[in-house]
Coordinates of C-alpha atoms and ligand atoms in Angstrom, one line a residue:
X1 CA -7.7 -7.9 39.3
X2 CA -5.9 -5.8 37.2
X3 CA -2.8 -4.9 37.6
X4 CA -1.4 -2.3 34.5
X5 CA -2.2 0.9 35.2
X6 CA 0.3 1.8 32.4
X7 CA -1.0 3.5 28.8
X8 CA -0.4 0.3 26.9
X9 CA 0.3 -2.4 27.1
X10 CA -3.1 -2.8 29.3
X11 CA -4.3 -5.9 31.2
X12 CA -6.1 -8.6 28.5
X13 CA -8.8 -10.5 30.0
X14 CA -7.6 -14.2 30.3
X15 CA -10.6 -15.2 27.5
X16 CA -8.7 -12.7 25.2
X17 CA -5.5 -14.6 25.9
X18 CA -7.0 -18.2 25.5
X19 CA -8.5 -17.2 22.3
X20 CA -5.4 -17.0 20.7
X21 CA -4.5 -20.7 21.7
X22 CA -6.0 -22.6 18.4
X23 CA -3.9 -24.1 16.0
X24 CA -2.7 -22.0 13.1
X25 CA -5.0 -21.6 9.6
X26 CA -3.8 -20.4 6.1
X27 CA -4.5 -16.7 5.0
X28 CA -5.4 -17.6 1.6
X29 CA -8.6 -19.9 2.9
X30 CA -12.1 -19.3 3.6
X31 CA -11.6 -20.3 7.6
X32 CA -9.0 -17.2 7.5
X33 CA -11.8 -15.1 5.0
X34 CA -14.4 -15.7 7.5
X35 CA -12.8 -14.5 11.1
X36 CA -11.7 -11.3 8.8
X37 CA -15.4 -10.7 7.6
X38 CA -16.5 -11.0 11.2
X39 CA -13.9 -8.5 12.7
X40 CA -15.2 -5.9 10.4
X41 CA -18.9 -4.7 11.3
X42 CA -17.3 -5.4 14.8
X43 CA -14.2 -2.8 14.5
X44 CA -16.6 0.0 12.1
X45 CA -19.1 -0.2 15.3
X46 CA -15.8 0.5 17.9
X47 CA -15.1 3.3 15.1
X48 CA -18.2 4.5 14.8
X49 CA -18.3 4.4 10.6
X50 CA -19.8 2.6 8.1
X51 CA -16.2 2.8 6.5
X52 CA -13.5 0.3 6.4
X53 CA -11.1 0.0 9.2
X54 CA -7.6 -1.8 7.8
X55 CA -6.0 -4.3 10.4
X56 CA -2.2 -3.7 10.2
X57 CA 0.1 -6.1 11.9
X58 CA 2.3 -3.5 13.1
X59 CA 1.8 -1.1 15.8
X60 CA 0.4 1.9 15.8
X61 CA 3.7 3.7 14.8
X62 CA 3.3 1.7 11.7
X63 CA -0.3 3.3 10.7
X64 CA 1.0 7.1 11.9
X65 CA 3.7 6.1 9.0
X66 CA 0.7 5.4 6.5
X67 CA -1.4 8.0 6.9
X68 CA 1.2 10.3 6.2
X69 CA 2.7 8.4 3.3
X70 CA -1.1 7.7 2.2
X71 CA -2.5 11.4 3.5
X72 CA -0.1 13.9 2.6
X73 CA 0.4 15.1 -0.9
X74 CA 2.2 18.0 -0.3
X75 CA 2.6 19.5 3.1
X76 CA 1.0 18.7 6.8
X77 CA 0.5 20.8 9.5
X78 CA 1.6 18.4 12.6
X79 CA -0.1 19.7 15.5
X80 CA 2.8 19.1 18.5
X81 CA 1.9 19.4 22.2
X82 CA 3.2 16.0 23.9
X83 CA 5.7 13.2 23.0
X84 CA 3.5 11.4 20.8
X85 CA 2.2 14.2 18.7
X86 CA 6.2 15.2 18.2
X87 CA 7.0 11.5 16.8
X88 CA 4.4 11.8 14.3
X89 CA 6.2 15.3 13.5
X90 CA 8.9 13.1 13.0
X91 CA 7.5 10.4 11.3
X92 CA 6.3 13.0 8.4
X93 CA 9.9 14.5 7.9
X94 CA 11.4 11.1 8.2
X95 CA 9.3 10.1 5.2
X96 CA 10.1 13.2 3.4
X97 CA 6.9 15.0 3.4
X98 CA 7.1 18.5 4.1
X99 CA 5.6 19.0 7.3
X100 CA 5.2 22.4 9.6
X101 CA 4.9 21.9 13.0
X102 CA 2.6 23.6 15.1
X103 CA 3.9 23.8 18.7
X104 CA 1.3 24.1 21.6
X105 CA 2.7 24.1 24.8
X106 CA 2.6 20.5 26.6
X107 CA -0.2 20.2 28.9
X108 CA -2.6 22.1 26.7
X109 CA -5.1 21.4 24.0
X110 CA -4.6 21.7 20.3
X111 CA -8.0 24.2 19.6
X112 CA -9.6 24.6 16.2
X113 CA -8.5 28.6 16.3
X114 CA -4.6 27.1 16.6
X115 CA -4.7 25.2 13.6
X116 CA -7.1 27.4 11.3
X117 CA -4.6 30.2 12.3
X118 CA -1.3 27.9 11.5
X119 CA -3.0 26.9 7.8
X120 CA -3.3 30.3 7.0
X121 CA -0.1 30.4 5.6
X122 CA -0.9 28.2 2.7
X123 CA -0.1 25.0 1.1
X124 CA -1.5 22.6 3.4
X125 CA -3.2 19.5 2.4
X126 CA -3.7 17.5 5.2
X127 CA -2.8 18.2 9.3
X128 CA -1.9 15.6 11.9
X129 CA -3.5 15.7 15.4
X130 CA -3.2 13.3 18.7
X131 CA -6.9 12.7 20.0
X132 CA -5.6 11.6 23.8
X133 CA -1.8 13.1 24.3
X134 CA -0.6 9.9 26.0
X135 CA 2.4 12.0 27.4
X136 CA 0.4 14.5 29.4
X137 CA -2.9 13.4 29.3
X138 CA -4.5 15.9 27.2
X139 CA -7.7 15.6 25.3
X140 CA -7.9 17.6 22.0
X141 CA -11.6 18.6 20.5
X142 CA -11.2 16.8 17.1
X143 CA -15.1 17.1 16.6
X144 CA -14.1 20.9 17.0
X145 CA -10.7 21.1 14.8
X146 CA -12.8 19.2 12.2
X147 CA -15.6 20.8 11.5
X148 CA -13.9 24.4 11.9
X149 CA -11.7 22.6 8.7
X150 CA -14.8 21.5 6.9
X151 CA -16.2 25.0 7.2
X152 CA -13.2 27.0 6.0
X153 CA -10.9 24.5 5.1
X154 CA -12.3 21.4 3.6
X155 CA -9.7 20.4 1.1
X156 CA -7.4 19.8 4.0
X157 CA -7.1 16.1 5.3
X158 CA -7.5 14.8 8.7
X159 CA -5.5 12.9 10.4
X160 CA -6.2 11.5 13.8
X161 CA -3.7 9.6 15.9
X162 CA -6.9 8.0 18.7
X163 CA -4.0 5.2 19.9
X164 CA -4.3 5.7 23.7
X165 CA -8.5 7.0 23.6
X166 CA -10.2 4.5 21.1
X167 CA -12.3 2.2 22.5
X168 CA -12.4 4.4 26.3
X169 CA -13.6 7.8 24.7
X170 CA -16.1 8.5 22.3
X171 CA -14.7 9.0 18.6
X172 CA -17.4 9.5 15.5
X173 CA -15.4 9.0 12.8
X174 CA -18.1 9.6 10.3
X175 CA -20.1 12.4 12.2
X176 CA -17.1 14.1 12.9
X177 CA -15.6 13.9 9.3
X178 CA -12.1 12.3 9.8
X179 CA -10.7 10.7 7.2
X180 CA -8.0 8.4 8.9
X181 CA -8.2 7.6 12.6
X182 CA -5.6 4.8 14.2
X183 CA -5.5 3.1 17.0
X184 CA -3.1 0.3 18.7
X185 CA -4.4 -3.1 20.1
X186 CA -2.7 -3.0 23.4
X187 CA -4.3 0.1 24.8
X188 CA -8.1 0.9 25.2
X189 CA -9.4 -2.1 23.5
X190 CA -6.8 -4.8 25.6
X191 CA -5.6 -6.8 23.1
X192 CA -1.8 -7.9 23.5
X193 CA 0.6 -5.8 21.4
X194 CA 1.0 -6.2 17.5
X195 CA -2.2 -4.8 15.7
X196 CA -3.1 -1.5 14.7
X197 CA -6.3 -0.1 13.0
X198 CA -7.5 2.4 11.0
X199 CA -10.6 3.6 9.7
X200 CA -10.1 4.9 6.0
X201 CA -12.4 7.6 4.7
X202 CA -13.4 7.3 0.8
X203 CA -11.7 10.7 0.0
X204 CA -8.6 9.6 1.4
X205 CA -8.8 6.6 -0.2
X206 CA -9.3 8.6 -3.7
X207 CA -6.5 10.9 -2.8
X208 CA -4.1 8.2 -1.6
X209 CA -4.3 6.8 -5.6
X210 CA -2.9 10.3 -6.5
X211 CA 0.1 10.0 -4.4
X212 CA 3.0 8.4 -6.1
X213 CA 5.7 7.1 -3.6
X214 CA 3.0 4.9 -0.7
X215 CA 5.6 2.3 0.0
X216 CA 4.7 -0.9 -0.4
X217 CA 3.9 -2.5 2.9
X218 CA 1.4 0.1 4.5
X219 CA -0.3 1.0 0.9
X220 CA -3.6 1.5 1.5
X221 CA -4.8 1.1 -2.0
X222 CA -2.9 -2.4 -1.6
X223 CA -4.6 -2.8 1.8
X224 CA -8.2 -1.9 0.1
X225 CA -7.4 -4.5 -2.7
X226 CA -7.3 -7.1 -0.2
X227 CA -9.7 -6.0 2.5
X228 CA -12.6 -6.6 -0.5
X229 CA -11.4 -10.2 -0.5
X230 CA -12.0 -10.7 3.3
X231 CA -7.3 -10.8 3.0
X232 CA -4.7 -8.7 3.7
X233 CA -1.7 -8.3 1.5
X234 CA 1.0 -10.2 3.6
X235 CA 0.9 -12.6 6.7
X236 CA -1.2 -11.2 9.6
X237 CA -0.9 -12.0 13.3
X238 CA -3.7 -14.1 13.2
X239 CA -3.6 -15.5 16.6
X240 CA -3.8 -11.9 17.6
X241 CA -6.5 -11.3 15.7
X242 CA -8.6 -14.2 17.5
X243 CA -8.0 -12.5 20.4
X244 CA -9.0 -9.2 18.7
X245 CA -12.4 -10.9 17.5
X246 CA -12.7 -12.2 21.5
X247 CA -12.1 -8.4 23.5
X248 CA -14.5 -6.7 20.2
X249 CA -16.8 -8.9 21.7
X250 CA -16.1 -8.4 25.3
X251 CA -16.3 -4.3 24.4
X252 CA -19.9 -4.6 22.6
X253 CA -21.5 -6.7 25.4
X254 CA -20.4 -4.3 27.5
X255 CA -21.7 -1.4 25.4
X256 CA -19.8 1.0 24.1
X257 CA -21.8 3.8 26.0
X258 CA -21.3 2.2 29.4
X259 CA -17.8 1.4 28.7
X260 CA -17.4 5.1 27.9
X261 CA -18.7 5.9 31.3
X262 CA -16.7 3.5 33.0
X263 CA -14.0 5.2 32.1
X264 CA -15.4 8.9 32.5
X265 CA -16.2 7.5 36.2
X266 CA -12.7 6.3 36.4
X267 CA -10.9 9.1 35.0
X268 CA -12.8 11.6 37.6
X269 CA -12.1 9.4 40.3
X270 CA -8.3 9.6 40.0
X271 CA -8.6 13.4 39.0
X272 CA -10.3 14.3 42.3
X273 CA -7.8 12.4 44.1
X274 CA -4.8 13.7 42.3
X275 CA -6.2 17.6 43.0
X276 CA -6.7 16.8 46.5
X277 CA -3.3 14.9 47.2
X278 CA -1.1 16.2 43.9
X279 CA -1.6 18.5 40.9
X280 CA -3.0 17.4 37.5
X281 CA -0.7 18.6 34.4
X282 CA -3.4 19.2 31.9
X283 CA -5.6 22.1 31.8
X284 CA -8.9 22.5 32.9
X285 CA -11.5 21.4 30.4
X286 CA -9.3 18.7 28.1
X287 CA -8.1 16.1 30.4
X288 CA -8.3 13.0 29.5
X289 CA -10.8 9.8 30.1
X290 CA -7.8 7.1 30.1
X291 CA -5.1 8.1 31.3
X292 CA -4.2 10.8 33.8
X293 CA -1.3 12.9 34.5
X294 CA 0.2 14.1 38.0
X295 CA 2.0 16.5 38.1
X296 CA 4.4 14.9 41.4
X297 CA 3.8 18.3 43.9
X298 CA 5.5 16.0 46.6
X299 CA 8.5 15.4 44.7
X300 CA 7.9 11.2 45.3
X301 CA 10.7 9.0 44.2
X302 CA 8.3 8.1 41.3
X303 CA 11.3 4.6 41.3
X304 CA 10.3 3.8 44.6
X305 CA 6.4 4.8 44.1
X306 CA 6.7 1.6 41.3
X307 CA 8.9 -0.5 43.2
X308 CA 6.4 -0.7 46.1
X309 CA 3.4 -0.6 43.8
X310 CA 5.1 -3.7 42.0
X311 CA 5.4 -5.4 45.4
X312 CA 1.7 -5.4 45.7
X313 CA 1.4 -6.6 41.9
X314 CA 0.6 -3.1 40.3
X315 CA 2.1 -0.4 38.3
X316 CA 1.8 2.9 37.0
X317 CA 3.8 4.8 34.5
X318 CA 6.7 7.4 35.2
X319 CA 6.3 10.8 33.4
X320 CA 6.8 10.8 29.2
X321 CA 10.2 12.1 28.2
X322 CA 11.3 15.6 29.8
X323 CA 8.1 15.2 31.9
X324 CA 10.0 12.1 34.0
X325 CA 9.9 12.6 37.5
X326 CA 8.1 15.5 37.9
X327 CA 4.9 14.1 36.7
X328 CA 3.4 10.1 36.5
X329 CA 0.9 8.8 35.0
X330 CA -2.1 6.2 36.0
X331 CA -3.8 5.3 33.2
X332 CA -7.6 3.8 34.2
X333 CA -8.5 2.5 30.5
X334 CA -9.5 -1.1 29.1
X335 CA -10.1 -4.0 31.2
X336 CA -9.6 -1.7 34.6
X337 CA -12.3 -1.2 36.7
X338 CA -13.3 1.4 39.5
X339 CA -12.7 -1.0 42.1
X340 CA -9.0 -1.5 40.9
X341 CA -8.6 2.1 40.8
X342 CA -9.7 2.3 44.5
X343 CA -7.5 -0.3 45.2
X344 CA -4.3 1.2 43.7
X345 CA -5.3 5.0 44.9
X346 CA -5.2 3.4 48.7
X347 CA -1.7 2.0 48.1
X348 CA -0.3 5.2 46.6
X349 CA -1.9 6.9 49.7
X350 CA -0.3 4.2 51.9
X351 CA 3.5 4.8 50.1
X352 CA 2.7 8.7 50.5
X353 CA 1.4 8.9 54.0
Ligands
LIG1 C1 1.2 4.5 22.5 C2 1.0 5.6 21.5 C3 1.6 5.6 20.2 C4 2.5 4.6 19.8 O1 1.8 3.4 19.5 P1 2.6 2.0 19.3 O2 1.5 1.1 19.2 O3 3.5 1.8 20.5 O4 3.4 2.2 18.1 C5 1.2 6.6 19.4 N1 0.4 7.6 19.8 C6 -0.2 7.6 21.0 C7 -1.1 8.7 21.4 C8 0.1 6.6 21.9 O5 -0.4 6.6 23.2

């Protein structure tokens, strides 16, 4: 049963967590060389590109940090309308890129007219933008954004923050024309907490060589170096990463395009129920497929909403931020099923009634 309806960290299948249970191996050995090799086709299928996909033992933060220290030459356009999108704002002026952002009010989409309007005013060499806005559950059209870029734009790097949607929504990283898209372990794909990934396009890769200051420990030239060699650069979590080579098999035998509709299935499940018994916070058209946001119409103790739920072995998330209180947040994404949605939609109707 699951019992995390929360965006990360999700519910791991107990076969995840007992995968990780093996005695410890070297990361300089050919044991070490060979789980690597086999995590790759598996994470470019989940990714949907023929590309390489780095495995960072940090968490996502850590790979929002790299793509902008990798990504941006010059200046990024940050693309800002939830919590998430405004750290990785942050995360670009924090490592001293200069970066514009591009507010969109929270609830609503970031459209491809918003940001070929906002680069208009020059200088521009890459943009940041959140596939699934955790904070209000929000779904922007990056197939949209990125090939209105390609057409008018195509010097301009994408980067795609996919932490709470990859492995739940459909992502084409090389049909779309990305060039970095990261996601954390702990959300859609139900790993514990530690790893990130990201898929690496060749141009960024070429670009990234251009850029002097990359740090040191999220280089991706250094990470490229050692991905050839089946390595990374330092120690990974490789227990975590046993479990990561369990769930990527768990997510393939289930099929990517079933698991998608699982959660399309899901996510209009708890959407009809929230319009009927709430209000849903993000606009019509771009809501998202793992996590959902209420807006609370009923003014519920949302505390008291979590403290029952809890008694009854569940729990959902409080609104993000400013949105605290007057909305919450059920996410329905990796190891959750419909039945457990059911399940936790009666109780809330049971703490409401
Ligand atoms: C959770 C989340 C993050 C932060 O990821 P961490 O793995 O906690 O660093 C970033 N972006 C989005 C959209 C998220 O949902």
């Amino acid at each position: 049963m699951a019992r995390l309806f929360m965006p990360g960290p999700t519910d791991v299948h107990p076969d995840v967590l007992a995968a990780q249970n093996q005695p410890l191996i070297g990361h300089r050995g050919q044991d070490f060389e060979a789980l690597f090799a086999r995590l790759q086709p598996k994470l470019r299928q989940v990714f949907f590109t023929h590309s390489r996909v780095y495995i960072s033992t940090s968490s996502g933060t850590g790979l929002q940090e790299a793509a902008i220290r990798n990504g941006v030459a010059r200046k990024v356009l940050c693309a800002v309308n939830g919590s998430f999108s405004q750290r990785w704002y942050e995360v670009a002026v924090a490592n001293g890129k200069e970066a514009v952002p591009l507010e969109v009010e929270w609830g609503k989409a970031v459209k491809p007219e918003m940001i070929a309007e906002a680069l208009q005013a020059g200088g521009f060499d890459a943009i940041t933008v959140v596939h699934n806005e955790t904070s209000t559950g929000v779904v922007s059209p990056i197939k949209d954004i990125a090939a209105r870029l390609h057409d008018r734009y195509p010097d301009v790097t994408i980067l795609v923050d996919a932490v709470s949607s990859l492995g739940g929504d459909r992502i084409d990283f090389d049909a779309w024309g990305l060039d970095v898209l990261l996601t954390s372990s702990q959300k859609c794909l139900a790993v514990p907490p530690g790893l990130s990934f990201a898929a690496v396009s060749d141009r960024v890769l070429a670009k990234a060589k251009t850029i002097p200051a990359r740090g040191l420990y999220f280089d991706f030239v250094d990470l490229e170096k050692y991905l050839v060699k089946n390595q990374t650069p330092a120690t990974p979590a490789i227990s975590l990463m046993w479990a990561l080579d369990a769930a990527l098999d768990r997510i393939l035998a289930e099929g990517l395009e079933a698991r998608f509709t699982r959660h399309a299935r899901m996510a209009d499940r708890v959407r009809s129920w929230a319009q009927q018994k709430f209000d849903l916070f993000a606009e019509a058209g771009y809501r998202s497929q793992t996590v959902t946001c209420v807006t609370n119409t009923r003014a519920v103790d949302v505390k008291a909403l979590n403290g029952f739920l809890k008694s009854r072995g569940m729990q959902i998330s409080d609104g993000y931020g400013a949105l605290k209180g007057k909305t919450f947040r059920i996410a329905h994404m990796g190891e959750i099923q419909l039945k457990d949605v059911e399940e936790l939609l009666a109780l809330i109707d049971e703490f409401i009634a």
